[in-house]
Amino acid sequence: MTATNYILIWGMNDVVIVEEIIKQALIEDCPAGDAAGDPLFNDETTAARLIAKENGIVSGLSVFEKTFKTVDPDVSVKTNKQDGDPFKKGETLAVVHGRIRSILRGERIALNFLQRMSGVATLTRSFVHETKGTKASIYDTRKTTPLLRALEKKAVWDGGGHNHRMNLSELAMLKDNHLKSSANVKEAVNRVRRAIGDDIRIEVEVETITAFKEALSTSCDIIMLDNMSLGDMKTCVHLNGGEKILEASGNMTLKRISKVAATGVDMISVGMLTHSYKAMDLSLKF
Amino acid sequence: MTATNYILIWGMNDVVIVEEIIKQALIEDCPAGDAAGDPLFNDETTAARLIAKENGIVSGLSVFEKTFKTVDPDVSVKTNKQDGDPFKKGETLAVVHGRIRSILRGERIALNFLQRMSGVATLTRSFVHETKGTKASIYDTRKTTPLLRALEKKAVWDGGGHNHRMNLSELAMLKDNHLKSSANVKEAVNRVRRAIGDDIRIEVEVETITAFKEALSTSCDIIMLDNMSLGDMKTCVHLNGGEKILEASGNMTLKRISKVAATGVDMISVGMLTHSYKAMDLSLKF
Amino acid sequence: MTATNYILIWGMNDVVIVEEIIKQALIEDCPAGDAAGDPLFNDETTAARLIAKENGIVSGLSVFEKTFKTVDPDVSVKTNKQDGDPFKKGETLAVVHGRIRSILRGERIALNFLQRMSGVATLTRSFVHETKGTKASIYDTRKTTPLLRALEKKAVWDGGGHNHRMNLSELAMLKDNHLKSSANVKEAVNRVRRAIGDDIRIEVEVETITAFKEALSTSCDIIMLDNMSLGDMKTCVHLNGGEKILEASGNMTLKRISKVAATGVDMISVGMLTHSYKAMDLSLKF
Amino acid sequence: MTATNYILIWGMNDVVIVEEIIKQALIEDCPAGDAAGDPLFNDETTAARLIAKENGIVSGLSVFEKTFKTVDPDVSVKTNKQDGDPFKKGETLAVVHGRIRSILRGERIALNFLQRMSGVATLTRSFVHETKGTKASIYDTRKTTPLLRALEKKAVWDGGGHNHRMNLSELAMLKDNHLKSSANVKEAVNRVRRAIGDDIRIEVEVETITAFKEALSTSCDIIMLDNMSLGDMKTCVHLNGGEKILEASGNMTLKRISKVAATGVDMISVGMLTHSYKAMDLSLKF
Amino acid sequence: MTATNYILIWGMNDVVIVEEIIKQALIEDCPAGDAAGDPLFNDETTAARLIAKENGIVSGLSVFEKTFKTVDPDVSVKTNKQDGDPFKKGETLAVVHGRIRSILRGERIALNFLQRMSGVATLTRSFVHETKGTKASIYDTRKTTPLLRALEKKAVWDGGGHNHRMNLSELAMLKDNHLKSSANVKEAVNRVRRAIGDDIRIEVEVETITAFKEALSTSCDIIMLDNMSLGDMKTCVHLNGGEKILEASGNMTLKRISKVAATGVDMISVGMLTHSYKAMDLSLKF
Amino acid sequence: MTATNYILIWGMNDVVIVEEIIKQALIEDCPAGDAAGDPLFNDETTAARLIAKENGIVSGLSVFEKTFKTVDPDVSVKTNKQDGDPFKKGETLAVVHGRIRSILRGERIALNFLQRMSGVATLTRSFVHETKGTKASIYDTRKTTPLLRALEKKAVWDGGGHNHRMNLSELAMLKDNHLKSSANVKEAVNRVRRAIGDDIRIEVEVETITAFKEALSTSCDIIMLDNMSLGDMKTCVHLNGGEKILEASGNMTLKRISKVAATGVDMISVGMLTHSYKAMDLSLKF
């Protein structure tokens, strides 16, 4: 059974015709021939192993495979892991078989994708780990790498996190700047609701308990507690009494995350999952 | 005087019709309307300041500006800095003026570019700092984010680094795997030289002093000392006697970089400049 | 003040870089020169009036203008109406001024857009008219013309309707087929909620009162009453007691719509708004 | 034998790399995952029947199939009809087999194409029916949906109609506005003929008998009788004596078409075939 | 008055959104920066003259200008000639003013277009010259450079030639291979006519007088005399008696062209105009 | 074994996703159906032979094949030659088998590619022939057809030539205009070297012996002797003593090339290889 033409998000799938991204990435890396590989090889084949050089969570194996297939349909990739699986230093995650010069062509690009996505998944998993036993879920943000949002959001999912709104169209988030448009929060929420109809949720961002109370009295669905102290968060959870969905946000670090989760909020969004991750150290051995 | 249609690399410029990247990024972020901003604003305008929330080196101001201009040509951006300039926490780097709903549209995307590029520039600058007074220059690698290589390479330059080959076509780098194609290094170098002609440099990667000596005897232009000890590097520099250009490579860290530079190598390439940087904390205040 | 680079939906705006659509449409219509206009005209200019040949609601004026501007930036369009305005047979909606051969180039394409969008707006307005005084709003569906969804959804808004989900990503709608995946509705809703997180609403489609009761007991946000009798709809509204948002759906016609609205449902979705409208009769007089 | 990469017009074929259109339509409908289908299904398969809910003429089966194949190459479509075949309410036109979540992805888009094309074919067939026994053929116009012209023109053919010029380049049609460029019709026709050479036909539009006589005296190939009374049309047919090809045009309705055909004209062009058709009621049953 | 967004063919214009071609050509020539110009120049400006180094006919000045404008909107181009004008060795055809590094970027590409198009125009003019005083016109063919057909066809026009069909859709040309589909020529012509309707001309290719007679008896519009002797051509012209349009074809050379024209044929098509021209020697002097 | 997704340059390969070029070329040639082939054929198949009508060197067979495959995956192409092979008038280079109407669709485009590429290869081979026995190699330039550079450069290779820089990014070539930026050549070379780092070669263009001596004293890698007399070239070779790589350039003709080669230069670049070649006479016989 061949693969479908979309990749998986939500532990499930998201259509991103990644093919286009892969093609562009390959052209970016080789606009006018491989000056080293092309003169040296014809159709000689080899097998190359994808080796982990540190521990982590893998994400992006289908992108890795599709990159080689785009270069040369004859290359085959056998994977020992599935996206979301943990791996140990020294483990072989996959074996790539095919023409040497095709593997040399795809190698760097395939790794550039896989190392980044696995970096996101690994970082996410460590945040998720810190919140175990609480009702809080870890969410990503829109602070993603331009053009790679779908890949990074999938990696967050593979790491055990949840995906916050994919884009501006999916959720109406009212921040400070939005609220200046109206006499008060309630009016702003109502104006948005009338405009967008009943399909889409509305979230209001607050920074103080006073603002939180005002938001509570509107028909919004979610309230974001932005940069609040742990004490204030607890107060909000208490005042809320389960009425609205509560999201904590603002420079979340691994150190602080378990305490935030313990306040009783439902969602914690972490910008660094997608903007300041470290690429995993993975390499291809011929 | 309006801007040219290319952006600067080499402290100078690289044509990257970034327009396409910006358009795709905007669509990625807003496939079906801004559910919050669109219902609340018409043509009201505002001025928003771009504020630094930590110290660093700025890179990507023209991409930042072009993002807003793509959303709405009426938005104007005044910058107080130039790419490559240092900034301090609290400083205002630029002021954006125009329709509120247009600024809300472009904000996240403009920042996603600028924060990443400034992250790369800032990290690069710290590596460059450590090598001051030596003859070694800091170079980037091909371990860049797919589709954003030109932007990241420009950011490396803005940080004071140099750009290693942009792609597979610009330099013939012979690694382990390439050498298996031939009886010995000399033959491999000669085969490549015959094929690619006289325009393009050839670099040979070595891991031992024995291999280094063999490479020295070929007509290659550059020799890469891969994952060598400081002692071995010094030996190679000595053996070389200025004959070939020498590049040190392999998991370079800020800690170790000054010692590597002190060995007398010409180039030091650092993968993490583009694969494991941290986005700078910059934000837009209305 | 020049126009922004997005068009308006939600009475507001939706980014659709329509430029691409317009360019493709112009190439579709003129792959190899205008065999009649090109040989006859050079730079002679004229003014052409856009005349209504029947009554209706206008939508798409910015697309109309942008089409001419894409052909020739020197063409100017002055509009007497705004999107959403009613017009009468014989009225002049706009005046186009510029090179004759450029106007001949853009004419058919500009009209093809405008006549369709105005057709959608006009049809929508008549449905909206029938539901005045009730709490029901008219919604469109995903039964839109491929590649023109944003334009048609904007036209629905201009006609006074609301926009149902723009795409599969914005709302989780569980139909018959989806429910087969799980032991019961509640489980299906819960599985979806766990997967998609808290950002996005869930709607459940039901065809019987029994199914409606089951849906009521889940944590879904909206229930769609599909192809129900007026009596059953009323029963559902009663059982609901304002708990969930109710949507009526299924072959809605102008004849029946006021009775459906009278049942007390919140949303009525009408497929024909975008799949079986009539292009308005509008023409350009030189 | 696999399918060629073009679709059929002229009862035959027209290359339209529809693949691009299908891809764009799928992305339009699913920019960030299927919020309902993705969380509920993995690789479970099903068979779904394409059912007619009214009588009509089918057109677009290959586009229907290609849409599913683009989502997922493993989906297979078996058709019981060929484009141009009539179908009855209740008939199964095709069976789709494959992964449930892939069918859910493609369903709406595949139907959006097929319902529209079949709507065009069905409307065309009814016009063709009214002209049986006369020498008149039914033609479409350039009043097509932007970006879908080739598909709609193919549907007209499948309905038994003929395709008028595909675009501005294929035929020089001189209308009122064109004639203002020259002292008289003859001069205009001659100027165009000199410019375009001998490959391409020239058509002159006339609204009166006087104008018709003038056109008759030129070297044009076709004369369009625009908005003429039946009486005037007959006069023109008589005056013509078989010299030129005659086309009747202007708000043609099903009611009036047989009388127009009876006047003896060769071509009758009908704008509504492609601008005001009704989508056929077709649906997919799992 | 700014330029329209289409370029001129037929002495007139053909829409070819050449912008796309120019962008791609610029990226092809500079994927990763101008290694020489970028390090040496900032915003210094200069004026560069476009000099002819041989005699010829100019074509492509608007493409030349647009290339520089695409690189940098600040570059301005002043032309002393119009497309179709003759130029002498040593003449200055245009002056380019702007940033040095922008001119260096665009120079080669702008010349690559202009030298080719002027080469086509110049060659065409010499063929046209040989047929002066006869009724024969010089036509191009479909043997054009892939992706540059519109530009080359415009250049043929600028040289005084005519444009044969732009593509397969504009004229039905029946060659040997097509005729095998039917019992005889008449049947083939009739089948095509029935299929394509009345808009498009039909041409039949013949190689012998017998075949010519058969073609004469059909309702085709044009007959192509393929690779006939001068004597046979004269016979065909005589037999035709002005009934059909006659085209001579087959390895036409400058030497033979005047004799072919003297036979009385209407059209002479010359493949080499677009497949074997010589680029004009033009250069840019700073 | 299927083909990889890149084509060969350097006797080897260059990734050029030619697919895109082929698709665009096919659309250019058939925007709205094949007016002759489509009405006459259904699925009838044939075999067509690709025949040489003159002697030459073949280049572009994979592009030829891919063109047909893009039209219709069922078409198969069997080749009797490989790129770079000589062919004689009358020889059959390949046989194409498949649907007649698909072959008619692809024929002209497939030949347009193959005839041009073989023209380049054939012309190159004749230059290479003239330099046999000398140390000089024949190089192409950047004077290539826009969008087809990779194809033409591959053809040069197939003809036995070498590829000069593919684009502005691969080699820093300092011409007259560049040198004006600096006090003297040495400074210019140093500035460029500092900017571009150590990866890329620098070439300096000189026209006099004085200038040559100055260039000799810099750290450049290659010196181009532009438009020099044979005597001056010899002097330069002598002065050089093997220090730098020497390239001769400037209106090289077949007549003069052997004398230039005899001067002892390393490289001779010939613009006409790619800007003034003659398409080979090849045709398809059904």
PDB file of C-alpha atoms in Angstrom, chain C residues 21-149:
ATOM      1  CA  ILE C  21      -6.202  33.978  -9.775  1.00  0.00           C
ATOM      2  CA  ILE C  22      -6.559  37.064 -11.938  1.00  0.00           C
ATOM      3  CA  LYS C  23      -3.271  36.449 -13.721  1.00  0.00           C
ATOM      4  CA  GLN C  24      -4.187  32.865 -14.494  1.00  0.00           C
ATOM      5  CA  ALA C  25      -7.614  33.906 -15.725  1.00  0.00           C
ATOM      6  CA  LEU C  26      -6.082  36.478 -18.060  1.00  0.00           C
ATOM      7  CA  ILE C  27      -3.675  33.944 -19.507  1.00  0.00           C
ATOM      8  CA  GLU C  28      -6.507  31.443 -19.894  1.00  0.00           C
ATOM      9  CA  ASP C  29      -8.356  34.015 -21.965  1.00  0.00           C
ATOM     10  CA  CYS C  30      -5.449  35.244 -24.042  1.00  0.00           C
ATOM     11  CA  PRO C  31      -2.620  32.761 -24.494  1.00  0.00           C
ATOM     12  CA  ALA C  32      -1.376  34.247 -27.748  1.00  0.00           C
ATOM     13  CA  GLY C  33      -2.628  37.773 -28.333  1.00  0.00           C
ATOM     14  CA  ASP C  34      -6.006  39.433 -28.915  1.00  0.00           C
ATOM     15  CA  ALA C  35      -6.562  38.759 -32.581  1.00  0.00           C
ATOM     16  CA  ALA C  36      -9.098  41.546 -32.904  1.00  0.00           C
ATOM     17  CA  GLY C  37      -8.105  44.295 -30.494  1.00  0.00           C
ATOM     18  CA  ASP C  38      -4.373  44.181 -30.957  1.00  0.00           C
ATOM     19  CA  PRO C  39      -4.248  44.925 -34.669  1.00  0.00           C
ATOM     20  CA  LEU C  40      -6.728  47.794 -34.399  1.00  0.00           C
ATOM     21  CA  PHE C  41      -5.613  49.903 -31.474  1.00  0.00           C
ATOM     22  CA  ASN C  42      -2.450  51.476 -30.148  1.00  0.00           C
ATOM     23  CA  ASP C  43      -2.684  53.864 -27.242  1.00  0.00           C
ATOM     24  CA  GLU C  44      -6.106  55.377 -27.924  1.00  0.00           C
ATOM     25  CA  THR C  45      -8.080  55.708 -24.715  1.00  0.00           C
ATOM     26  CA  THR C  46     -11.747  55.614 -23.885  1.00  0.00           C
ATOM     27  CA  ALA C  47     -14.163  55.563 -20.974  1.00  0.00           C
ATOM     28  CA  ALA C  48     -16.476  52.602 -20.592  1.00  0.00           C
ATOM     29  CA  ARG C  49     -19.450  52.409 -18.257  1.00  0.00           C
ATOM     30  CA  LEU C  50     -20.388  49.308 -16.299  1.00  0.00           C
ATOM     31  CA  ILE C  51     -24.154  49.066 -16.665  1.00  0.00           C
ATOM     32  CA  ALA C  52     -26.657  46.909 -14.781  1.00  0.00           C
ATOM     33  CA  LYS C  53     -29.216  45.209 -16.978  1.00  0.00           C
ATOM     34  CA  GLU C  54     -31.268  43.900 -14.064  1.00  0.00           C
ATOM     35  CA  ASN C  55     -31.678  44.597 -10.335  1.00  0.00           C
ATOM     36  CA  GLY C  56     -29.371  42.999  -7.805  1.00  0.00           C
ATOM     37  CA  ILE C  57     -26.659  43.276  -5.162  1.00  0.00           C
ATOM     38  CA  VAL C  58     -23.143  44.044  -6.270  1.00  0.00           C
ATOM     39  CA  SER C  59     -20.090  42.073  -5.110  1.00  0.00           C
ATOM     40  CA  GLY C  60     -16.579  41.885  -6.453  1.00  0.00           C
ATOM     41  CA  LEU C  61     -15.832  45.475  -7.431  1.00  0.00           C
ATOM     42  CA  SER C  62     -12.257  45.265  -6.166  1.00  0.00           C
ATOM     43  CA  VAL C  63     -11.657  42.115  -8.219  1.00  0.00           C
ATOM     44  CA  PHE C  64     -13.181  43.864 -11.217  1.00  0.00           C
ATOM     45  CA  GLU C  65     -10.792  46.773 -10.772  1.00  0.00           C
ATOM     46  CA  LYS C  66      -7.747  44.622 -10.074  1.00  0.00           C
ATOM     47  CA  THR C  67      -8.321  42.674 -13.284  1.00  0.00           C
ATOM     48  CA  PHE C  68      -7.940  45.798 -15.392  1.00  0.00           C
ATOM     49  CA  LYS C  69      -5.011  47.000 -13.324  1.00  0.00           C
ATOM     50  CA  THR C  70      -3.272  43.688 -13.882  1.00  0.00           C
ATOM     51  CA  VAL C  71      -3.621  44.077 -17.630  1.00  0.00           C
ATOM     52  CA  ASP C  72      -2.474  47.669 -17.549  1.00  0.00           C
ATOM     53  CA  PRO C  73      -1.667  49.761 -14.483  1.00  0.00           C
ATOM     54  CA  ASP C  74      -2.765  52.880 -16.369  1.00  0.00           C
ATOM     55  CA  VAL C  75      -6.398  51.835 -16.475  1.00  0.00           C
ATOM     56  CA  SER C  76      -8.436  53.495 -13.728  1.00  0.00           C
ATOM     57  CA  VAL C  77     -11.796  52.393 -12.351  1.00  0.00           C
ATOM     58  CA  LYS C  78     -14.211  54.707 -10.572  1.00  0.00           C
ATOM     59  CA  THR C  79     -16.961  52.951  -8.674  1.00  0.00           C
ATOM     60  CA  ASN C  80     -20.344  54.404  -7.744  1.00  0.00           C
ATOM     61  CA  LYS C  81     -21.192  51.506  -5.460  1.00  0.00           C
ATOM     62  CA  GLN C  82     -19.605  49.488  -2.715  1.00  0.00           C
ATOM     63  CA  ASP C  83     -19.774  45.732  -2.377  1.00  0.00           C
ATOM     64  CA  GLY C  84     -23.093  44.837  -0.784  1.00  0.00           C
ATOM     65  CA  ASP C  85     -24.990  47.773  -2.268  1.00  0.00           C
ATOM     66  CA  PRO C  86     -28.190  47.145  -4.208  1.00  0.00           C
ATOM     67  CA  PHE C  87     -28.369  48.351  -7.815  1.00  0.00           C
ATOM     68  CA  LYS C  88     -31.179  48.943 -10.259  1.00  0.00           C
ATOM     69  CA  LYS C  89     -31.484  48.033 -13.926  1.00  0.00           C
ATOM     70  CA  GLY C  90     -29.947  50.827 -15.958  1.00  0.00           C
ATOM     71  CA  GLU C  91     -27.657  52.126 -13.246  1.00  0.00           C
ATOM     72  CA  THR C  92     -23.987  52.790 -13.915  1.00  0.00           C
ATOM     73  CA  LEU C  93     -21.999  50.899 -11.295  1.00  0.00           C
ATOM     74  CA  ALA C  94     -18.555  52.037 -12.368  1.00  0.00           C
ATOM     75  CA  VAL C  95     -16.601  53.793 -15.074  1.00  0.00           C
ATOM     76  CA  VAL C  96     -13.436  52.325 -16.548  1.00  0.00           C
ATOM     77  CA  HIS C  97     -10.962  54.688 -18.175  1.00  0.00           C
ATOM     78  CA  GLY C  98      -7.819  53.804 -20.115  1.00  0.00           C
ATOM     79  CA  ARG C  99      -6.356  52.349 -23.296  1.00  0.00           C
ATOM     80  CA  ILE C 100      -9.039  50.737 -25.461  1.00  0.00           C
ATOM     81  CA  ARG C 101      -6.948  47.678 -26.162  1.00  0.00           C
ATOM     82  CA  SER C 102      -6.305  47.174 -22.452  1.00  0.00           C
ATOM     83  CA  ILE C 103      -9.991  47.467 -21.618  1.00  0.00           C
ATOM     84  CA  LEU C 104     -10.824  44.973 -24.361  1.00  0.00           C
ATOM     85  CA  ARG C 105      -8.287  42.607 -22.849  1.00  0.00           C
ATOM     86  CA  GLY C 106      -9.692  42.766 -19.350  1.00  0.00           C
ATOM     87  CA  GLU C 107     -13.377  43.226 -20.102  1.00  0.00           C
ATOM     88  CA  ARG C 108     -14.583  39.627 -20.304  1.00  0.00           C
ATOM     89  CA  ILE C 109     -12.546  38.424 -17.330  1.00  0.00           C
ATOM     90  CA  ALA C 110     -13.486  41.359 -15.113  1.00  0.00           C
ATOM     91  CA  LEU C 111     -17.133  40.723 -15.919  1.00  0.00           C
ATOM     92  CA  ASN C 112     -16.845  36.973 -15.453  1.00  0.00           C
ATOM     93  CA  PHE C 113     -15.771  37.616 -11.868  1.00  0.00           C
ATOM     94  CA  LEU C 114     -18.196  40.416 -11.103  1.00  0.00           C
ATOM     95  CA  GLN C 115     -21.278  38.815 -12.634  1.00  0.00           C
ATOM     96  CA  ARG C 116     -20.747  35.606 -10.676  1.00  0.00           C
ATOM     97  CA  MET C 117     -20.017  37.269  -7.355  1.00  0.00           C
ATOM     98  CA  SER C 118     -22.967  39.612  -7.755  1.00  0.00           C
ATOM     99  CA  GLY C 119     -25.105  36.604  -8.613  1.00  0.00           C
ATOM    100  CA  VAL C 120     -24.146  34.964  -5.348  1.00  0.00           C
ATOM    101  CA  ALA C 121     -24.751  38.153  -3.357  1.00  0.00           C
ATOM    102  CA  THR C 122     -28.122  38.716  -4.958  1.00  0.00           C
ATOM    103  CA  LEU C 123     -29.323  35.192  -4.308  1.00  0.00           C
ATOM    104  CA  THR C 124     -28.073  35.371  -0.731  1.00  0.00           C
ATOM    105  CA  ARG C 125     -29.893  38.632  -0.116  1.00  0.00           C
ATOM    106  CA  SER C 126     -33.188  37.085  -1.142  1.00  0.00           C
ATOM    107  CA  PHE C 127     -32.710  34.237   1.332  1.00  0.00           C
ATOM    108  CA  VAL C 128     -31.728  36.680   4.051  1.00  0.00           C
ATOM    109  CA  HIS C 129     -34.829  38.703   3.285  1.00  0.00           C
ATOM    110  CA  GLU C 130     -37.039  35.698   3.947  1.00  0.00           C
ATOM    111  CA  THR C 131     -35.621  35.156   7.422  1.00  0.00           C
ATOM    112  CA  LYS C 132     -35.883  38.718   8.677  1.00  0.00           C
ATOM    113  CA  GLY C 133     -37.317  38.967  12.156  1.00  0.00           C
ATOM    114  CA  THR C 134     -36.168  35.496  13.149  1.00  0.00           C
ATOM    115  CA  LYS C 135     -32.989  34.597  15.006  1.00  0.00           C
ATOM    116  CA  ALA C 136     -31.795  32.418  12.136  1.00  0.00           C
ATOM    117  CA  SER C 137     -28.828  33.440  10.027  1.00  0.00           C
ATOM    118  CA  ILE C 138     -28.163  32.251   6.487  1.00  0.00           C
ATOM    119  CA  TYR C 139     -24.877  30.342   6.005  1.00  0.00           C
ATOM    120  CA  ASP C 140     -23.049  29.085   2.974  1.00  0.00           C
ATOM    121  CA  THR C 141     -21.419  25.642   2.622  1.00  0.00           C
ATOM    122  CA  ARG C 142     -18.280  24.094   1.149  1.00  0.00           C
ATOM    123  CA  LYS C 143     -20.152  23.475  -2.135  1.00  0.00           C
ATOM    124  CA  THR C 144     -18.217  26.277  -3.785  1.00  0.00           C
ATOM    125  CA  THR C 145     -16.557  26.545  -7.170  1.00  0.00           C
ATOM    126  CA  PRO C 146     -13.054  25.076  -6.984  1.00  0.00           C
ATOM    127  CA  LEU C 147     -10.416  27.820  -6.643  1.00  0.00           C
ATOM    128  CA  LEU C 148     -13.011  30.552  -6.139  1.00  0.00           C
ATOM    129  CA  ARG C 149     -14.201  29.716  -2.626  1.00  0.00           C
TER     130      ARG C 149
END
